[in-house]
Amino acid sequence: MSDTPTHRNPWLWVPSLYLAQGIPYVVVMTVAVIMYKRLGISNTDIALYTSWLYLPWVIKPLWSPVVDLFKTKRFWIITMQLIIGAALGSVALTIPLPHFFQWTLAVFWLMAFSSATHDIAADGFYMLGLKEHQQAAFVGVRSTFYRIAMITGQGALVMVAGHFETTTGNIPRAWTWTFAILSSLFFLFFLYHKFILPRPTSDVPKVEGSPGDFLKAFVQTFVSFFTKQRISATLAFLLLFRFAEAQLVKLASPFLLDSVEAGGLALSTIEVGFVYGTVGVVALLLGGLVGGLVISRRGLKFWLIWMVLAINVPDAVYVYLSHALPKDFLAVNIAVAIEQFGYGFGFTAYLMYMIYVSQGPYQTAHYAICTGFMALGMMIPGMVSGWLQEHLGYTGFFWWIMIATIPSFVVTALVRVDPEFGKKHS
């Protein structure tokens, strides 16, 4: 029997747990895009194949009951961190190989499934490991350290890779070293959490009942979701609210990295790491904090239209950048900061709507289903975005992004929200 206490000070494990949750996601979704661009993969292939990596998050509701049924959440967390550490090391080993694109994609697939499983276990463990008043008190800490993981991945990590590119003069070797460092970090996460995570008495496998009872409850979870009122409007909102952003996010970094002759801004890897991983993520975080604050005062319904404007209209900065091709690095940072602040502010509405839709006896499972549709709404548009950009050029593609914002406004007009939802004292 372990001597690990059933409760620990949340500051010892909540920040590190959500750092570990965010890093593999940003590596698979963002850092892989930059790495493949630097290693000479085409925009079409980058957008198509890295968009497929969203699939584990799309279908994670299908195996979330397995995580709940077998073993403990603590077991799943530390096991997935060990697998993610091994996967990151495998990426480092396969980058120098002749068919590195296929090999690294296969490893990223394993990492994506492990990361999605880690998400399920970590979110469940958060509710088991903290008392109710602590859950509310630490939700901001949880969100902040997940955002710090974004900064670490999109900023510091990319800048480290850029430093290695400069010092070694060998791009594959630079990214090999970068992923070796990441692998070591995750083995440290594994060891730390193995000894530090508490063992809540409620964190036990749910093995009671027959397989038939489990199957019945599993089916009922999905039936109750898809029979909600106005479910068609809800699904349309989940799938299309981020329709433009799903395409933009795949080509934003390649645009900054591409040569001026190709229509890009010709920034270095270090500069892109600074723009997106530091300035961009800080603006994103501020937008999210402001969004949460204003919703708590006036409710989601009041702010919904303003937030759909905020998440879409600032995309126009890329139209400007692709036309002007500014040499001024400050101008690029300001443009990206405006777009990311608007995204952070507007995305708050999306998160709050998923919470609103998930209310009821199956709240955890229904929220997982919502996140699955969110990932699907990112995956499918992203798959074709590289092909569109290579046919339209960057300027034409960014004009298309502005047209692609229209579905977001349409689906927002279709949904209904209780005027009191989200208010602090509702």
Short mmCIF file of C-alpha atoms in Angstrom, two decimals:
data_model
loop_
_atom_site.label_atom_id
_atom_site.label_comp_id
_atom_site.label_asym_id
_atom_site.label_seq_id
_atom_site.Cartn_x
_atom_site.Cartn_y
_atom_site.Cartn_z
CA MET A 1 0.00 0.00 0.00
CA SER A 2 1.36 3.41 -0.99
CA ASP A 3 2.01 6.07 1.62
CA THR A 4 0.76 8.77 -0.75
CA PRO A 5 -1.91 10.75 1.17
CA THR A 6 -5.50 10.91 -0.01
CA HIS A 7 -5.22 14.73 -0.13
CA ARG A 8 -2.36 17.10 -0.93
CA ASN A 9 -2.06 20.84 -1.25
CA PRO A 10 -3.51 21.48 -4.75
CA TRP A 11 -0.65 23.85 -5.56
CA LEU A 12 1.66 20.82 -5.55
CA TRP A 13 -0.13 19.06 -8.41
CA VAL A 14 -2.83 21.13 -10.19
CA PRO A 15 -0.37 23.48 -12.00
CA SER A 16 1.95 20.66 -13.09
CA LEU A 17 -0.95 18.42 -14.15
CA TYR A 18 -2.35 21.05 -16.51
CA LEU A 19 1.07 21.92 -17.86
CA ALA A 20 1.38 18.23 -18.74
CA GLN A 21 -2.09 18.28 -20.30
CA GLY A 22 -1.44 21.27 -22.53
CA ILE A 23 2.07 20.59 -23.86
CA PRO A 24 1.39 17.45 -25.97
CA TYR A 25 -1.71 19.10 -27.47
CA VAL A 26 0.19 22.19 -28.60
CA VAL A 27 3.06 20.01 -29.86
CA VAL A 28 0.75 17.93 -32.04
CA MET A 29 -1.45 20.82 -33.23
CA THR A 30 1.00 23.72 -33.62
CA VAL A 31 4.66 22.80 -33.13
CA ALA A 32 4.38 19.92 -35.63
CA VAL A 33 3.15 22.39 -38.27
CA ILE A 34 6.18 24.64 -37.78
CA MET A 35 8.59 21.69 -37.70
CA TYR A 36 7.23 20.21 -40.94
CA LYS A 37 7.40 23.62 -42.62
CA ARG A 38 11.04 23.98 -41.62
CA LEU A 39 11.76 20.45 -42.87
CA GLY A 40 10.39 21.24 -46.34
CA ILE A 41 6.90 19.64 -46.31
CA SER A 42 4.30 21.37 -48.53
CA ASN A 43 1.44 23.42 -47.06
CA THR A 44 -1.09 21.00 -48.60
CA ASP A 45 0.45 17.99 -46.87
CA ILE A 46 1.00 19.83 -43.59
CA ALA A 47 -2.63 20.99 -43.34
CA LEU A 48 -4.11 17.67 -44.50
CA TYR A 49 -2.12 15.28 -42.34
CA THR A 50 -1.81 17.36 -39.18
CA SER A 51 -5.58 18.00 -39.29
CA TRP A 52 -6.11 14.24 -39.09
CA LEU A 53 -4.33 14.40 -35.75
CA TYR A 54 -7.46 16.07 -34.32
CA LEU A 55 -9.29 12.73 -34.66
CA PRO A 56 -8.42 11.36 -31.19
CA TRP A 57 -10.01 14.44 -29.61
CA VAL A 58 -13.03 14.04 -31.93
CA ILE A 59 -13.71 10.46 -30.83
CA LYS A 60 -12.49 10.58 -27.23
CA PRO A 61 -16.11 10.48 -25.89
CA LEU A 62 -16.29 6.93 -27.27
CA TRP A 63 -13.63 5.60 -24.91
CA SER A 64 -14.04 8.01 -21.98
CA PRO A 65 -16.27 5.44 -20.17
CA VAL A 66 -13.38 2.95 -20.41
CA VAL A 67 -11.14 5.35 -18.50
CA ASP A 68 -13.91 5.72 -15.94
CA LEU A 69 -14.58 1.98 -15.68
CA PHE A 70 -11.12 0.43 -15.58
CA LYS A 71 -8.30 1.31 -13.20
CA THR A 72 -8.04 4.67 -11.45
CA LYS A 73 -7.75 8.16 -12.93
CA ARG A 74 -4.37 8.40 -11.23
CA PHE A 75 -3.20 5.23 -13.03
CA TRP A 76 -4.30 6.59 -16.41
CA ILE A 77 -2.58 9.95 -15.82
CA ILE A 78 0.87 8.61 -14.97
CA THR A 79 0.68 5.84 -17.60
CA MET A 80 -0.21 8.30 -20.36
CA GLN A 81 2.59 10.64 -19.28
CA LEU A 82 5.06 7.77 -19.57
CA ILE A 83 3.76 6.92 -23.06
CA ILE A 84 3.84 10.57 -24.16
CA GLY A 85 7.45 10.86 -22.96
CA ALA A 86 8.37 7.76 -24.98
CA ALA A 87 6.51 9.12 -28.02
CA LEU A 88 8.37 12.45 -27.87
CA GLY A 89 11.65 10.52 -27.71
CA SER A 90 10.56 8.48 -30.72
CA VAL A 91 9.92 11.68 -32.71
CA ALA A 92 13.49 12.74 -31.92
CA LEU A 93 14.80 9.39 -33.17
CA THR A 94 12.75 9.35 -36.40
CA ILE A 95 13.38 12.93 -37.62
CA PRO A 96 16.79 11.97 -39.16
CA LEU A 97 15.31 8.97 -41.04
CA PRO A 98 14.72 9.03 -44.84
CA HIS A 99 10.92 8.71 -44.50
CA PHE A 100 10.71 10.96 -41.44
CA PHE A 101 7.32 12.46 -42.43
CA GLN A 102 5.53 9.11 -42.31
CA TRP A 103 7.37 7.92 -39.19
CA THR A 104 6.84 11.10 -37.18
CA LEU A 105 3.17 11.27 -38.19
CA ALA A 106 2.68 7.73 -36.89
CA VAL A 107 4.27 8.69 -33.57
CA PHE A 108 2.21 11.89 -33.38
CA TRP A 109 -0.90 9.70 -33.79
CA LEU A 110 0.13 7.66 -30.75
CA MET A 111 0.86 10.86 -28.85
CA ALA A 112 -2.52 12.36 -29.81
CA PHE A 113 -4.45 9.31 -28.54
CA SER A 114 -2.40 9.28 -25.34
CA SER A 115 -2.93 13.02 -24.85
CA ALA A 116 -6.70 12.76 -25.40
CA THR A 117 -6.85 9.91 -22.86
CA HIS A 118 -4.77 11.98 -20.44
CA ASP A 119 -7.29 14.83 -20.83
CA ILE A 120 -10.17 12.55 -19.81
CA ALA A 121 -8.32 11.22 -16.78
CA ALA A 122 -6.94 14.59 -15.65
CA ASP A 123 -10.30 16.38 -15.84
CA GLY A 124 -11.92 13.55 -13.89
CA PHE A 125 -9.10 13.47 -11.33
CA TYR A 126 -9.43 17.24 -10.81
CA MET A 127 -13.01 16.73 -9.59
CA LEU A 128 -12.04 13.76 -7.39
CA GLY A 129 -8.87 15.24 -5.91
CA LEU A 130 -10.38 18.57 -4.86
CA LYS A 131 -13.29 19.43 -2.63
CA GLU A 132 -16.11 21.42 -4.24
CA HIS A 133 -14.96 24.82 -2.96
CA GLN A 134 -11.39 24.02 -4.11
CA GLN A 135 -12.60 23.12 -7.60
CA ALA A 136 -14.06 26.61 -7.99
CA ALA A 137 -11.01 28.27 -6.44
CA PHE A 138 -8.52 26.46 -8.68
CA VAL A 139 -10.38 26.62 -12.00
CA GLY A 140 -8.46 29.81 -12.85
CA VAL A 141 -5.16 28.20 -11.86
CA ARG A 142 -5.98 25.20 -14.02
CA SER A 143 -6.79 27.42 -17.01
CA THR A 144 -3.73 29.65 -16.49
CA PHE A 145 -1.25 26.78 -16.41
CA TYR A 146 -2.85 25.22 -19.47
CA ARG A 147 -2.26 28.57 -21.20
CA ILE A 148 1.32 28.61 -19.91
CA ALA A 149 1.72 25.24 -21.63
CA MET A 150 0.62 26.98 -24.84
CA ILE A 151 3.28 29.66 -24.31
CA THR A 152 5.89 27.00 -23.58
CA GLY A 153 5.02 25.03 -26.71
CA GLN A 154 4.35 27.79 -29.22
CA GLY A 155 6.93 30.19 -27.81
CA ALA A 156 9.83 28.89 -25.78
CA LEU A 157 9.99 25.51 -27.52
CA VAL A 158 9.94 26.98 -31.03
CA MET A 159 12.52 29.57 -30.02
CA VAL A 160 14.77 26.80 -28.67
CA ALA A 161 14.45 24.98 -31.98
CA GLY A 162 15.28 28.21 -33.79
CA HIS A 163 18.35 28.69 -31.60
CA PHE A 164 19.54 25.16 -32.42
CA GLU A 165 18.90 25.81 -36.13
CA THR A 166 21.16 28.86 -35.94
CA THR A 167 23.93 27.31 -33.87
CA THR A 168 24.10 23.93 -35.63
CA GLY A 169 23.19 25.00 -39.16
CA ASN A 170 21.31 21.70 -39.38
CA ILE A 171 17.50 21.94 -39.22
CA PRO A 172 16.75 18.20 -38.67
CA ARG A 173 19.35 18.01 -35.90
CA ALA A 174 17.89 21.14 -34.28
CA TRP A 175 14.42 19.61 -34.09
CA THR A 176 15.84 16.27 -32.94
CA TRP A 177 17.48 17.98 -29.97
CA THR A 178 14.30 19.94 -29.25
CA PHE A 179 12.16 16.80 -29.06
CA ALA A 180 14.80 15.05 -26.95
CA ILE A 181 14.47 17.87 -24.41
CA LEU A 182 10.68 17.54 -24.50
CA SER A 183 10.92 13.80 -23.94
CA SER A 184 13.10 14.33 -20.88
CA LEU A 185 10.59 16.87 -19.54
CA PHE A 186 7.76 14.37 -19.80
CA PHE A 187 9.67 11.65 -18.03
CA LEU A 188 10.14 14.19 -15.22
CA PHE A 189 6.37 14.84 -15.22
CA PHE A 190 5.82 11.08 -14.97
CA LEU A 191 8.18 10.68 -12.01
CA TYR A 192 6.90 13.77 -10.22
CA HIS A 193 3.23 12.87 -10.50
CA LYS A 194 3.86 9.24 -9.61
CA PHE A 195 4.93 10.39 -6.14
CA ILE A 196 3.04 13.69 -5.74
CA LEU A 197 -0.49 13.01 -6.99
CA PRO A 198 -2.83 12.23 -4.09
CA ARG A 199 -4.88 9.03 -3.92
CA PRO A 200 -8.46 10.21 -3.35
CA THR A 201 -10.63 7.56 -1.74
CA SER A 202 -13.24 8.13 -4.47
CA ASP A 203 -10.72 7.40 -7.26
CA VAL A 204 -11.61 3.74 -7.71
CA PRO A 205 -12.53 1.64 -10.77
CA LYS A 206 -16.28 1.54 -11.35
CA VAL A 207 -16.58 -2.20 -11.79
CA GLU A 208 -19.98 -2.60 -10.12
CA GLY A 209 -22.80 -4.04 -12.22
CA SER A 210 -22.84 -6.32 -15.21
CA PRO A 211 -21.44 -5.50 -18.65
CA GLY A 212 -25.06 -5.13 -19.77
CA ASP A 213 -25.66 -2.43 -17.14
CA PHE A 214 -22.55 -0.58 -18.30
CA LEU A 215 -23.62 -0.79 -21.94
CA LYS A 216 -27.11 0.47 -21.09
CA ALA A 217 -25.72 3.48 -19.20
CA PHE A 218 -23.22 4.14 -21.99
CA VAL A 219 -25.98 4.23 -24.62
CA GLN A 220 -28.22 6.37 -22.42
CA THR A 221 -25.45 8.96 -22.12
CA PHE A 222 -25.48 9.51 -25.88
CA VAL A 223 -29.27 9.24 -26.28
CA SER A 224 -29.83 11.92 -23.65
CA PHE A 225 -27.42 14.25 -25.45
CA PHE A 226 -28.86 13.86 -28.94
CA THR A 227 -32.45 14.27 -27.70
CA LYS A 228 -31.80 17.67 -26.12
CA GLN A 229 -34.00 20.55 -27.25
CA ARG A 230 -32.82 22.34 -30.41
CA ILE A 231 -29.98 19.82 -30.79
CA SER A 232 -29.63 20.60 -34.52
CA ALA A 233 -28.83 24.24 -33.78
CA THR A 234 -26.44 23.14 -31.02
CA LEU A 235 -24.53 20.78 -33.32
CA ALA A 236 -24.37 23.44 -36.07
CA PHE A 237 -22.92 25.90 -33.54
CA LEU A 238 -20.33 23.41 -32.26
CA LEU A 239 -19.23 22.51 -35.80
CA LEU A 240 -19.26 25.91 -37.51
CA PHE A 241 -18.54 28.58 -34.89
CA ARG A 242 -14.78 28.12 -35.54
CA PHE A 243 -15.06 27.36 -39.27
CA ALA A 244 -12.79 30.24 -40.33
CA GLU A 245 -10.31 29.82 -37.48
CA ALA A 246 -9.96 26.09 -38.18
CA GLN A 247 -8.51 26.99 -41.59
CA LEU A 248 -6.54 30.05 -40.51
CA VAL A 249 -4.68 28.29 -37.69
CA LYS A 250 -3.07 25.77 -40.07
CA LEU A 251 -1.58 28.42 -42.39
CA ALA A 252 -0.76 31.29 -40.04
CA SER A 253 2.69 29.98 -39.07
CA PRO A 254 3.62 28.84 -42.62
CA PHE A 255 2.64 32.35 -43.82
CA LEU A 256 5.05 33.95 -41.37
CA LEU A 257 7.83 31.49 -42.29
CA ASP A 258 7.45 31.45 -46.08
CA SER A 259 9.68 33.58 -48.30
CA VAL A 260 8.52 36.92 -49.67
CA GLU A 261 8.58 35.39 -53.17
CA ALA A 262 6.04 32.79 -51.95
CA GLY A 263 3.87 35.54 -50.45
CA GLY A 264 5.05 35.11 -46.85
CA LEU A 265 6.81 37.37 -44.35
CA ALA A 266 10.11 35.42 -44.26
CA LEU A 267 10.43 35.47 -40.46
CA SER A 268 12.92 33.21 -38.72
CA THR A 269 11.87 30.29 -36.53
CA ILE A 270 12.87 32.27 -33.43
CA GLU A 271 10.77 35.25 -34.54
CA VAL A 272 7.72 33.05 -35.18
CA GLY A 273 8.16 31.49 -31.75
CA PHE A 274 8.17 34.98 -30.22
CA VAL A 275 5.18 36.26 -32.24
CA TYR A 276 2.84 33.33 -31.61
CA GLY A 277 4.20 31.80 -28.47
CA THR A 278 4.80 34.95 -26.46
CA VAL A 279 2.97 38.03 -27.75
CA GLY A 280 0.15 35.99 -29.29
CA VAL A 281 -0.46 33.75 -26.29
CA VAL A 282 -0.32 36.64 -23.80
CA ALA A 283 -2.95 38.46 -25.91
CA LEU A 284 -4.99 35.26 -26.10
CA LEU A 285 -4.85 34.86 -22.32
CA LEU A 286 -5.87 38.48 -21.71
CA GLY A 287 -8.77 38.11 -24.13
CA GLY A 288 -9.95 35.00 -22.31
CA LEU A 289 -9.71 36.66 -18.90
CA VAL A 290 -11.68 39.69 -20.07
CA GLY A 291 -14.24 37.43 -21.75
CA GLY A 292 -14.82 35.45 -18.56
CA LEU A 293 -15.09 38.64 -16.50
CA VAL A 294 -17.72 40.30 -18.69
CA ILE A 295 -19.82 37.13 -18.99
CA SER A 296 -19.89 36.85 -15.18
CA ARG A 297 -21.40 40.34 -15.04
CA ARG A 298 -23.96 40.35 -17.86
CA GLY A 299 -24.35 36.67 -18.80
CA LEU A 300 -23.53 34.72 -21.95
CA LYS A 301 -26.64 35.73 -23.91
CA PHE A 302 -25.82 39.46 -23.70
CA TRP A 303 -22.21 39.01 -24.90
CA LEU A 304 -22.74 36.30 -27.52
CA ILE A 305 -23.05 38.61 -30.54
CA TRP A 306 -20.07 40.72 -29.44
CA MET A 307 -17.97 37.61 -29.00
CA VAL A 308 -18.79 36.21 -32.44
CA LEU A 309 -17.67 39.57 -33.85
CA ALA A 310 -14.48 39.45 -31.76
CA ILE A 311 -13.44 35.97 -32.89
CA ASN A 312 -13.98 36.69 -36.60
CA VAL A 313 -13.46 40.34 -37.55
CA PRO A 314 -9.80 40.54 -36.37
CA ASP A 315 -8.91 37.84 -38.93
CA ALA A 316 -8.71 40.79 -41.32
CA VAL A 317 -5.22 41.55 -39.97
CA TYR A 318 -3.92 38.68 -42.13
CA VAL A 319 -5.44 40.28 -45.21
CA TYR A 320 -3.46 43.41 -44.32
CA LEU A 321 -0.25 41.49 -43.64
CA SER A 322 -0.47 39.54 -46.91
CA HIS A 323 -1.00 42.75 -48.91
CA ALA A 324 1.52 44.97 -47.11
CA LEU A 325 4.19 42.32 -46.32
CA PRO A 326 5.58 44.68 -43.63
CA LYS A 327 9.26 44.54 -42.76
CA ASP A 328 8.53 46.06 -39.36
CA PHE A 329 8.55 43.21 -36.81
CA LEU A 330 6.57 45.37 -34.36
CA ALA A 331 3.73 45.73 -36.89
CA VAL A 332 3.53 41.93 -37.23
CA ASN A 333 3.40 41.53 -33.45
CA ILE A 334 0.63 44.13 -33.11
CA ALA A 335 -1.44 42.51 -35.85
CA VAL A 336 -1.15 39.03 -34.34
CA ALA A 337 -1.86 40.39 -30.84
CA ILE A 338 -5.10 42.00 -32.09
CA GLU A 339 -6.23 38.77 -33.74
CA GLN A 340 -5.32 36.60 -30.76
CA PHE A 341 -6.96 38.92 -28.22
CA GLY A 342 -10.15 38.84 -30.28
CA TYR A 343 -9.95 35.06 -30.50
CA GLY A 344 -9.41 34.68 -26.76
CA PHE A 345 -12.33 37.01 -25.99
CA GLY A 346 -14.66 35.36 -28.51
CA PHE A 347 -13.72 31.77 -27.72
CA THR A 348 -14.97 32.30 -24.16
CA ALA A 349 -18.51 32.24 -25.58
CA TYR A 350 -17.85 28.85 -27.16
CA LEU A 351 -16.55 27.35 -23.93
CA MET A 352 -19.42 28.74 -21.90
CA TYR A 353 -21.97 27.47 -24.43
CA MET A 354 -20.52 23.95 -24.14
CA ILE A 355 -20.95 24.16 -20.35
CA TYR A 356 -24.51 25.44 -20.86
CA VAL A 357 -25.40 22.57 -23.21
CA SER A 358 -23.80 19.99 -20.88
CA GLN A 359 -25.95 20.80 -17.84
CA GLY A 360 -27.73 17.79 -16.37
CA PRO A 361 -27.04 14.36 -14.85
CA TYR A 362 -24.47 13.42 -17.53
CA GLN A 363 -22.56 16.70 -17.41
CA THR A 364 -19.05 15.24 -17.68
CA ALA A 365 -19.91 12.88 -20.54
CA HIS A 366 -21.92 15.51 -22.41
CA TYR A 367 -19.07 18.01 -22.13
CA ALA A 368 -16.76 15.37 -23.60
CA ILE A 369 -19.21 14.91 -26.50
CA CYS A 370 -19.21 18.69 -27.07
CA THR A 371 -15.41 18.75 -27.18
CA GLY A 372 -15.54 15.90 -29.70
CA PHE A 373 -17.72 17.97 -32.03
CA MET A 374 -15.45 20.95 -31.40
CA ALA A 375 -12.45 18.92 -32.57
CA LEU A 376 -14.39 17.66 -35.61
CA GLY A 377 -15.23 21.25 -36.49
CA MET A 378 -11.51 22.02 -36.44
CA MET A 379 -10.35 18.87 -38.23
CA ILE A 380 -12.44 18.86 -41.41
CA PRO A 381 -11.97 22.52 -42.51
CA GLY A 382 -8.28 22.33 -41.60
CA MET A 383 -7.73 19.35 -43.88
CA VAL A 384 -8.45 21.34 -47.05
CA SER A 385 -6.95 24.66 -45.94
CA GLY A 386 -3.45 23.94 -47.28
CA TRP A 387 -4.82 22.93 -50.70
CA LEU A 388 -6.90 26.13 -50.81
CA GLN A 389 -3.92 28.30 -49.89
CA GLU A 390 -1.69 26.77 -52.55
CA HIS A 391 -4.36 27.45 -55.19
CA LEU A 392 -5.37 30.91 -53.99
CA GLY A 393 -2.04 32.23 -52.69
CA TYR A 394 -1.82 33.76 -49.24
CA THR A 395 -3.70 36.96 -50.09
CA GLY A 396 -6.57 35.12 -51.77
CA PHE A 397 -6.66 32.58 -48.96
CA PHE A 398 -6.98 35.24 -46.26
CA TRP A 399 -9.80 36.92 -48.22
CA TRP A 400 -11.47 33.51 -48.30
CA ILE A 401 -11.06 33.31 -44.51
CA MET A 402 -13.10 36.51 -44.19
CA ILE A 403 -15.88 34.94 -46.30
CA ALA A 404 -15.62 31.77 -44.21
CA THR A 405 -16.58 33.74 -41.08
CA ILE A 406 -20.20 33.98 -42.31
CA PRO A 407 -21.33 30.52 -41.02
CA SER A 408 -20.21 31.54 -37.52
CA PHE A 409 -22.68 34.45 -37.51
CA VAL A 410 -25.48 32.28 -38.90
CA VAL A 411 -25.18 29.51 -36.29
CA THR A 412 -24.86 32.05 -33.47
CA ALA A 413 -28.23 33.51 -34.51
CA LEU A 414 -29.80 30.03 -34.30
CA VAL A 415 -28.89 29.11 -30.70
CA ARG A 416 -30.89 30.01 -27.60
CA VAL A 417 -29.33 30.76 -24.21
CA ASP A 418 -30.93 31.47 -20.83
CA PRO A 419 -30.34 35.21 -20.16
CA GLU A 420 -29.24 34.41 -16.59
CA PHE A 421 -26.67 31.77 -17.54
CA GLY A 422 -23.11 32.74 -16.70
CA LYS A 423 -23.96 35.61 -14.37
CA LYS A 424 -22.04 35.45 -11.13
CA HIS A 425 -25.12 35.58 -8.91
CA SER A 426 -27.61 33.84 -11.20
#
